[in-house]
mmCIF file of C-alpha atoms in Angstrom:
data_model
loop_
_atom_site.group_PDB
_atom_site.id
_atom_site.type_symbol
_atom_site.label_atom_id
_atom_site.label_comp_id
_atom_site.label_asym_id
_atom_site.label_seq_id
_atom_site.Cartn_x
_atom_site.Cartn_y
_atom_site.Cartn_z
ATOM 1 C CA UNK A 1 215.094 242.239 47.420
ATOM 2 C CA UNK A 2 213.168 239.565 45.439
ATOM 3 C CA UNK A 3 209.668 238.908 46.773
ATOM 4 C CA UNK A 4 208.701 235.297 47.487
ATOM 5 C CA UNK A 5 205.693 233.859 45.631
ATOM 6 C CA UNK A 6 202.390 233.768 47.554
ATOM 7 C CA UNK A 7 201.928 230.239 49.013
ATOM 8 C CA UNK A 8 198.672 228.460 48.266
ATOM 9 C CA UNK A 9 195.956 228.176 50.883
ATOM 10 C CA UNK A 10 196.685 224.968 52.809
ATOM 11 C CA UNK A 11 193.293 225.123 54.577
ATOM 12 C CA UNK A 12 191.285 224.461 51.439
ATOM 13 C CA UNK A 13 189.291 221.252 51.995
ATOM 14 C CA UNK A 14 189.242 218.456 49.377
ATOM 15 C CA UNK A 15 186.556 215.758 49.189
ATOM 16 C CA UNK A 16 187.530 212.539 47.392
ATOM 17 C CA UNK A 17 185.037 210.414 45.529
ATOM 18 C CA UNK A 18 184.837 206.964 47.148
ATOM 19 C CA UNK A 19 184.553 203.763 45.091
ATOM 20 C CA UNK A 20 183.873 200.140 45.945
ATOM 21 C CA UNK A 21 186.487 198.747 48.340
ATOM 22 C CA UNK A 22 188.984 201.542 47.847
ATOM 23 C CA UNK A 23 189.386 205.159 46.607
ATOM 24 C CA UNK A 24 189.441 206.995 43.353
ATOM 25 C CA UNK A 25 193.167 206.609 42.515
ATOM 26 C CA UNK A 26 193.138 209.365 39.839
ATOM 27 C CA UNK A 27 191.610 211.915 42.198
ATOM 28 C CA UNK A 28 194.014 211.113 45.034
ATOM 29 C CA UNK A 29 196.989 211.158 42.658
ATOM 30 C CA UNK A 30 195.910 214.538 41.377
ATOM 31 C CA UNK A 31 195.623 215.884 44.946
ATOM 32 C CA UNK A 32 199.043 214.492 45.854
ATOM 33 C CA UNK A 33 200.476 216.169 42.716
ATOM 34 C CA UNK A 34 198.887 219.472 43.822
ATOM 35 C CA UNK A 35 200.428 219.129 47.307
ATOM 36 C CA UNK A 36 203.778 218.328 45.720
ATOM 37 C CA UNK A 37 203.477 221.415 43.503
ATOM 38 C CA UNK A 38 202.600 223.604 46.534
ATOM 39 C CA UNK A 39 205.594 222.203 48.371
ATOM 40 C CA UNK A 40 207.879 222.916 45.438
ATOM 41 C CA UNK A 41 206.441 226.470 45.255
ATOM 42 C CA UNK A 42 207.248 226.952 48.975
ATOM 43 C CA UNK A 43 210.788 225.596 48.441
ATOM 44 C CA UNK A 44 211.206 227.936 45.483
ATOM 45 C CA UNK A 45 210.019 230.884 47.634
ATOM 46 C CA UNK A 46 212.480 229.851 50.331
ATOM 47 C CA UNK A 47 215.261 229.687 47.767
ATOM 48 C CA UNK A 48 214.313 233.125 46.489
ATOM 49 C CA UNK A 49 214.430 234.477 50.019
ATOM 50 C CA UNK A 50 217.814 232.943 50.530
ATOM 51 C CA UNK A 51 219.028 234.452 47.310
ATOM 52 C CA UNK A 52 217.691 237.841 48.489
ATOM 53 C CA UNK A 53 219.567 237.433 51.761
ATOM 54 C CA UNK A 54 222.708 236.632 49.743
ATOM 55 C CA UNK A 55 222.184 239.817 47.698
ATOM 56 C CA UNK A 56 221.789 241.860 50.893
ATOM 57 C CA UNK A 57 224.867 240.302 52.321
ATOM 58 C CA UNK A 58 226.762 241.270 49.201
ATOM 59 C CA UNK A 59 225.394 244.784 49.446
ATOM 60 C CA UNK A 60 226.379 244.882 53.101
ATOM 61 C CA UNK A 61 229.887 243.776 52.227
ATOM 62 C CA UNK A 62 230.089 246.469 49.530
ATOM 63 C CA UNK A 63 228.885 249.121 52.018
ATOM 64 C CA UNK A 64 231.407 247.910 54.565
ATOM 65 C CA UNK A 65 234.104 248.153 51.925
ATOM 66 C CA UNK A 66 233.034 251.686 51.086
ATOM 67 C CA UNK A 67 232.989 252.504 54.823
ATOM 68 C CA UNK A 68 236.528 251.196 55.128
ATOM 69 C CA UNK A 69 237.643 253.231 52.187
ATOM 70 C CA UNK A 70 235.937 256.317 53.725
ATOM 71 C CA UNK A 71 237.649 255.679 57.053
ATOM 72 C CA UNK A 72 240.954 255.391 55.287
ATOM 73 C CA UNK A 73 240.366 258.613 53.435
ATOM 74 C CA UNK A 74 239.326 260.298 56.674
ATOM 75 C CA UNK A 75 242.464 259.081 58.339
ATOM 76 C CA UNK A 76 244.530 260.541 55.578
ATOM 77 C CA UNK A 77 242.631 263.844 55.813
ATOM 78 C CA UNK A 78 243.114 263.995 59.578
ATOM 79 C CA UNK A 79 246.731 263.283 59.239
ATOM 80 C CA UNK A 80 247.001 266.040 56.615
ATOM 81 C CA UNK A 81 246.763 269.324 58.521
ATOM 82 C CA UNK A 82 246.331 271.221 55.299
ATOM 83 C CA UNK A 83 242.667 270.153 55.037
ATOM 84 C CA UNK A 84 239.984 272.592 56.203
ATOM 85 C CA UNK A 85 238.200 271.859 59.525
ATOM 86 C CA UNK A 86 234.723 271.992 58.010
ATOM 87 C CA UNK A 87 235.603 269.138 55.647
ATOM 88 C CA UNK A 88 236.708 267.089 58.589
ATOM 89 C CA UNK A 89 233.400 267.594 60.385
ATOM 90 C CA UNK A 90 231.396 266.724 57.260
ATOM 91 C CA UNK A 91 233.390 263.597 56.774
ATOM 92 C CA UNK A 92 232.667 262.538 60.337
ATOM 93 C CA UNK A 93 228.993 263.135 59.804
ATOM 94 C CA UNK A 94 229.037 261.077 56.570
ATOM 95 C CA UNK A 95 230.801 258.289 58.308
ATOM 96 C CA UNK A 96 228.220 258.145 61.106
ATOM 97 C CA UNK A 97 225.344 258.207 58.581
ATOM 98 C CA UNK A 98 226.967 255.470 56.537
ATOM 99 C CA UNK A 99 227.449 253.268 59.620
ATOM 100 C CA UNK A 100 223.882 253.810 60.663
ATOM 101 C CA UNK A 101 222.542 253.041 57.158
ATOM 102 C CA UNK A 102 224.660 249.922 57.033
ATOM 103 C CA UNK A 103 223.415 248.818 60.374
ATOM 104 C CA UNK A 104 219.816 249.448 59.296
ATOM 105 C CA UNK A 105 220.371 247.500 56.049
ATOM 106 C CA UNK A 106 221.889 244.585 57.886
ATOM 107 C CA UNK A 107 219.061 244.449 60.464
ATOM 108 C CA UNK A 108 216.437 244.727 57.704
ATOM 109 C CA UNK A 109 218.059 241.997 55.595
ATOM 110 C CA UNK A 110 218.397 239.657 58.566
ATOM 111 C CA UNK A 111 214.752 240.324 59.533
ATOM 112 C CA UNK A 112 213.487 239.711 55.945
ATOM 113 C CA UNK A 113 215.452 236.490 55.741
ATOM 114 C CA UNK A 114 214.242 235.338 59.114
ATOM 115 C CA UNK A 115 210.622 236.138 58.208
ATOM 116 C CA UNK A 116 210.941 234.382 54.894
ATOM 117 C CA UNK A 117 212.451 231.258 56.452
ATOM 118 C CA UNK A 118 209.763 231.249 59.176
ATOM 119 C CA UNK A 119 206.940 231.654 56.636
ATOM 120 C CA UNK A 120 208.390 228.887 54.424
ATOM 121 C CA UNK A 121 208.805 226.474 57.386
ATOM 122 C CA UNK A 122 205.313 227.332 58.650
ATOM 123 C CA UNK A 123 203.737 226.795 55.245
ATOM 124 C CA UNK A 124 205.613 223.510 54.799
ATOM 125 C CA UNK A 125 204.438 222.356 58.258
ATOM 126 C CA UNK A 126 200.883 223.349 57.478
ATOM 127 C CA UNK A 127 200.998 221.626 54.096
ATOM 128 C CA UNK A 128 202.310 218.413 55.680
ATOM 129 C CA UNK A 129 199.703 218.571 58.431
ATOM 130 C CA UNK A 130 196.963 219.264 55.896
ATOM 131 C CA UNK A 131 198.072 216.381 53.688
ATOM 132 C CA UNK A 132 198.192 214.027 56.660
ATOM 133 C CA UNK A 133 194.783 215.153 57.817
ATOM 134 C CA UNK A 134 193.299 214.778 54.314
ATOM 135 C CA UNK A 135 194.796 211.330 54.038
ATOM 136 C CA UNK A 136 193.376 210.259 57.431
ATOM 137 C CA UNK A 137 189.966 211.711 56.537
ATOM 138 C CA UNK A 138 190.073 209.992 53.161
ATOM 139 C CA UNK A 139 190.986 206.658 54.800
ATOM 140 C CA UNK A 140 188.164 207.046 57.294
ATOM 141 C CA UNK A 141 185.658 207.851 54.578
ATOM 142 C CA UNK A 142 186.931 205.018 52.452
ATOM 143 C CA UNK A 143 186.595 202.509 55.357
ATOM 144 C CA UNK A 144 183.069 203.726 56.081
ATOM 145 C CA UNK A 145 182.099 203.487 52.460
ATOM 146 C CA UNK A 146 183.620 200.009 52.304
ATOM 147 C CA UNK A 147 181.528 198.867 55.222
ATOM 148 C CA UNK A 148 178.398 200.302 53.633
ATOM 149 C CA UNK A 149 179.219 198.548 50.376
ATOM 150 C CA UNK A 150 179.890 195.277 52.175
ATOM 151 C CA UNK A 151 176.533 195.501 53.868
ATOM 152 C CA UNK A 152 174.828 196.352 50.556
ATOM 153 C CA UNK A 153 176.639 193.509 48.797
ATOM 154 C CA UNK A 154 175.542 191.080 51.533
ATOM 155 C CA UNK A 155 171.924 192.106 51.076
ATOM 156 C CA UNK A 156 172.178 191.797 47.315
ATOM 157 C CA UNK A 157 173.822 188.393 47.684
ATOM 158 C CA UNK A 158 171.043 187.129 49.944
ATOM 159 C CA UNK A 159 168.410 188.393 47.570
ATOM 160 C CA UNK A 160 170.200 186.835 44.631
ATOM 161 C CA UNK A 161 170.528 183.504 46.427
ATOM 162 C CA UNK A 162 166.793 183.561 47.275
ATOM 163 C CA UNK A 163 165.919 184.393 43.690
ATOM 164 C CA UNK A 164 168.220 181.721 42.391
ATOM 165 C CA UNK A 165 166.628 179.119 44.722
ATOM 166 C CA UNK A 166 163.153 180.111 43.542
ATOM 167 C CA UNK A 167 164.301 179.874 39.922
ATOM 168 C CA UNK A 168 165.823 176.475 40.519
ATOM 169 C CA UNK A 169 162.651 175.138 42.166
ATOM 170 C CA UNK A 170 160.512 176.399 39.323
ATOM 171 C CA UNK A 171 162.848 175.006 36.753
ATOM 172 C CA UNK A 172 162.942 171.588 38.471
ATOM 173 C CA UNK A 173 159.119 171.496 38.566
ATOM 174 C CA UNK A 174 158.870 172.449 34.946
ATOM 175 C CA UNK A 175 161.593 169.905 34.041
ATOM 176 C CA UNK A 176 159.774 167.112 35.856
ATOM 177 C CA UNK A 177 156.524 167.911 34.024
ATOM 178 C CA UNK A 178 158.256 168.026 30.741
ATOM 179 C CA UNK A 179 160.040 164.725 31.461
ATOM 180 C CA UNK A 180 156.755 163.006 32.276
ATOM 181 C CA UNK A 181 155.167 164.336 29.032
ATOM 182 C CA UNK A 182 158.211 163.206 27.043
ATOM 183 C CA UNK A 183 158.133 159.748 28.607
ATOM 184 C CA UNK A 184 154.471 159.355 27.709
ATOM 185 C CA UNK A 185 155.070 160.477 24.115
ATOM 186 C CA UNK A 186 158.116 158.193 23.900
ATOM 187 C CA UNK A 187 156.144 155.165 25.144
ATOM 188 C CA UNK A 188 153.438 155.800 22.459
ATOM 189 C CA UNK A 189 156.073 156.150 19.789
ATOM 190 C CA UNK A 190 157.883 153.012 20.917
ATOM 191 C CA UNK A 191 154.595 150.936 20.828
ATOM 192 C CA UNK A 192 153.758 152.247 17.341
ATOM 193 C CA UNK A 193 157.306 151.520 16.144
ATOM 194 C CA UNK A 194 157.227 147.976 17.515
ATOM 195 C CA UNK A 195 153.862 147.247 15.836
ATOM 196 C CA UNK A 196 155.132 148.619 12.523
ATOM 197 C CA UNK A 197 158.354 146.584 12.862
ATOM 198 C CA UNK A 198 156.398 143.369 13.551
ATOM 199 C CA UNK A 199 154.240 143.861 10.473
ATOM 200 C CA UNK A 200 157.342 144.547 8.342
ATOM 201 C CA UNK A 201 159.013 141.425 9.726
ATOM 202 C CA UNK A 202 156.025 139.169 8.815
ATOM 203 C CA UNK A 203 155.849 140.634 5.329
ATOM 204 C CA UNK A 204 159.572 140.231 4.886
ATOM 205 C CA UNK A 205 159.476 136.595 5.996
ATOM 206 C CA UNK A 206 156.684 135.785 3.535
ATOM 207 C CA UNK A 207 158.491 137.494 0.678
ATOM 208 C CA UNK A 208 161.797 135.789 1.642
ATOM 209 C CA UNK A 209 160.177 132.271 1.606
ATOM 210 C CA UNK A 210 158.780 132.824 -1.915
ATOM 211 C CA UNK A 211 162.052 134.194 -3.157
ATOM 212 C CA UNK A 212 164.008 131.332 -1.607
ATOM 213 C CA UNK A 213 161.724 128.704 -3.302
ATOM 214 C CA UNK A 214 162.138 130.392 -6.634
ATOM 215 C CA UNK A 215 165.907 130.648 -6.286
ATOM 216 C CA UNK A 216 166.144 127.005 -5.225
ATOM 217 C CA UNK A 217 164.231 125.883 -8.406
ATOM 218 C CA UNK A 218 166.478 127.927 -10.576
ATOM 219 C CA UNK A 219 169.579 126.559 -8.859
ATOM 220 C CA UNK A 220 168.441 122.939 -9.319
ATOM 221 C CA UNK A 221 167.722 123.517 -13.009
ATOM 222 C CA UNK A 222 171.114 125.162 -13.507
ATOM 223 C CA UNK A 223 172.824 122.274 -11.730
ATOM 224 C CA UNK A 224 171.117 119.710 -13.984
ATOM 225 C CA UNK A 225 172.017 121.572 -17.148
ATOM 226 C CA UNK A 226 175.576 121.995 -15.914
ATOM 227 C CA UNK A 227 175.824 118.292 -15.091
ATOM 228 C CA UNK A 228 174.545 117.224 -18.546
ATOM 229 C CA UNK A 229 176.936 119.640 -20.286
ATOM 230 C CA UNK A 230 179.854 118.527 -18.175
ATOM 231 C CA UNK A 231 179.191 114.820 -18.852
ATOM 232 C CA UNK A 232 179.018 115.398 -22.648
ATOM 233 C CA UNK A 233 182.209 117.384 -22.567
ATOM 234 C CA UNK A 234 183.900 114.777 -20.436
ATOM 235 C CA UNK A 235 182.914 111.945 -22.831
ATOM 236 C CA UNK A 236 184.214 113.960 -25.763
ATOM 237 C CA UNK A 237 187.536 114.610 -24.076
ATOM 238 C CA UNK A 238 187.900 110.923 -23.086
ATOM 239 C CA UNK A 239 187.247 109.802 -26.702
ATOM 240 C CA UNK A 240 189.743 112.334 -28.025
ATOM 241 C CA UNK A 241 192.337 111.228 -25.446
ATOM 242 C CA UNK A 242 191.836 107.523 -26.373
ATOM 243 C CA UNK A 243 192.332 108.360 -30.039
ATOM 244 C CA UNK A 244 195.545 110.247 -29.333
ATOM 245 C CA UNK A 245 196.736 107.361 -27.167
ATOM 246 C CA UNK A 246 196.203 104.813 -29.907
ATOM 247 C CA UNK A 247 198.008 107.069 -32.366
ATOM 248 C CA UNK A 248 200.916 107.457 -29.965
ATOM 249 C CA UNK A 249 201.049 103.660 -29.464
ATOM 250 C CA UNK A 250 201.230 103.126 -33.225
ATOM 251 C CA UNK A 251 204.025 105.679 -33.598
ATOM 252 C CA UNK A 252 205.948 103.985 -30.773
ATOM 253 C CA UNK A 253 205.677 100.651 -32.443
ATOM 254 C CA UNK A 254 206.916 102.121 -35.719
ATOM 255 C CA UNK A 255 209.830 103.775 -33.955
ATOM 256 C CA UNK A 256 210.851 100.501 -32.309
ATOM 257 C CA UNK A 257 210.699 98.664 -35.581
ATOM 258 C CA UNK A 258 212.792 101.362 -37.305
ATOM 259 C CA UNK A 259 215.415 101.222 -34.551
ATOM 260 C CA UNK A 260 215.672 97.439 -34.893
ATOM 261 C CA UNK A 261 216.161 97.702 -38.662
ATOM 262 C CA UNK A 262 218.922 100.330 -38.199
ATOM 263 C CA UNK A 263 220.643 98.139 -35.599
ATOM 264 C CA UNK A 264 220.543 95.175 -37.942
ATOM 265 C CA UNK A 265 222.022 97.270 -40.753
ATOM 266 C CA UNK A 266 224.759 98.580 -38.485
ATOM 267 C CA UNK A 267 225.625 95.043 -37.397
ATOM 268 C CA UNK A 268 225.815 93.878 -40.996
ATOM 269 C CA UNK A 269 227.999 96.888 -41.890
ATOM 270 C CA UNK A 270 230.266 96.123 -38.939
ATOM 271 C CA UNK A 271 230.606 92.480 -39.991
ATOM 272 C CA UNK A 272 231.397 93.451 -43.535
ATOM 273 C CA UNK A 273 233.994 95.905 -42.275
ATOM 274 C CA UNK A 274 235.641 93.287 -40.122
ATOM 275 C CA UNK A 275 235.832 90.984 -43.050
ATOM 276 C CA UNK A 276 237.386 93.684 -45.177
ATOM 277 C CA UNK A 277 239.965 94.517 -42.589
ATOM 278 C CA UNK A 278 240.963 90.924 -42.173
ATOM 279 C CA UNK A 279 241.433 90.673 -45.872
ATOM 280 C CA UNK A 280 243.584 93.865 -46.054
ATOM 281 C CA UNK A 281 245.876 92.890 -43.192
ATOM 282 C CA UNK A 282 247.009 94.929 -40.205
ATOM 283 C CA UNK A 283 246.223 98.614 -40.888
ATOM 284 C CA UNK A 284 248.547 101.501 -40.141
ATOM 285 C CA UNK A 285 248.164 103.469 -36.973
ATOM 286 C CA UNK A 286 245.941 106.132 -38.517
ATOM 287 C CA UNK A 287 243.729 103.585 -40.159
ATOM 288 C CA UNK A 288 243.513 101.763 -36.866
ATOM 289 C CA UNK A 289 242.302 104.857 -35.060
ATOM 290 C CA UNK A 290 239.712 105.537 -37.817
ATOM 291 C CA UNK A 291 238.603 101.951 -37.592
ATOM 292 C CA UNK A 292 238.269 102.226 -33.823
ATOM 293 C CA UNK A 293 236.215 105.396 -34.184
ATOM 294 C CA UNK A 294 233.994 103.734 -36.770
ATOM 295 C CA UNK A 295 233.649 100.754 -34.551
ATOM 296 C CA UNK A 296 232.705 102.924 -31.603
ATOM 297 C CA UNK A 297 230.106 104.751 -33.733
ATOM 298 C CA UNK A 298 228.694 101.465 -34.924
ATOM 299 C CA UNK A 299 228.116 100.270 -31.424
ATOM 300 C CA UNK A 300 226.010 103.371 -30.558
ATOM 301 C CA UNK A 301 222.301 102.934 -31.495
ATOM 302 C CA UNK A 302 220.791 105.404 -33.944
#
């Protein structure tokens, strides 16, 4: 028969480390893993006990089979009168001993299986109860610690608010003093800057008046020079234009005279041509066309 593993002690107390507003998750998870491991060990022990019961049941079946075979052999021996009487008595004794041994084995196997199941169930119940009690105790401790931390946090908050108010008041006072000092310094600087600016403005106005007078004189001189130069250039251009106009007038007169002379010569040529044609008589058609063309050309001015 296989022996079940020794179950862990379920009465061992475990104290969890409390943290702010909760519990140490790592520590609780490790404890839960340990409980799960113990539970698995108990289940494994129960399975081993069940396997042992199965082995004992198989052994019992084998013994019963042997007993049946022995009974059959005994029956054959009884039916055979040739067997000695002593052998018959020994067989009876062996059968009785076998039945007693089988009965003892069955009772022992059933008792072991029952004890193993009872121990496993009891350990599982104790483990569950211990886990539940540990969880309740842990929750109670966590709640108590949370209340303590809340109270401590409230005290710290009140102290921090008081310290903050004191710091704000001191900062406001220091700021007011610094602002007053800065305003005084700023007023002095503004007055000095205004005085310096006024002096610079007066000096700039004086300098500007002198510069304006000098620039005005230079501008008037430049304007007079420009006016004289412009007048001389204008007179020169007018004289040149008048000379060119006279030359153009002369050339126009000569052109008119030349055109008149050409017209007179053309008229004389036309008259001479008419006289010649009259003397020659009526011209042929080709000559008439040539004469008409010449006549047309003679009518156009050169």
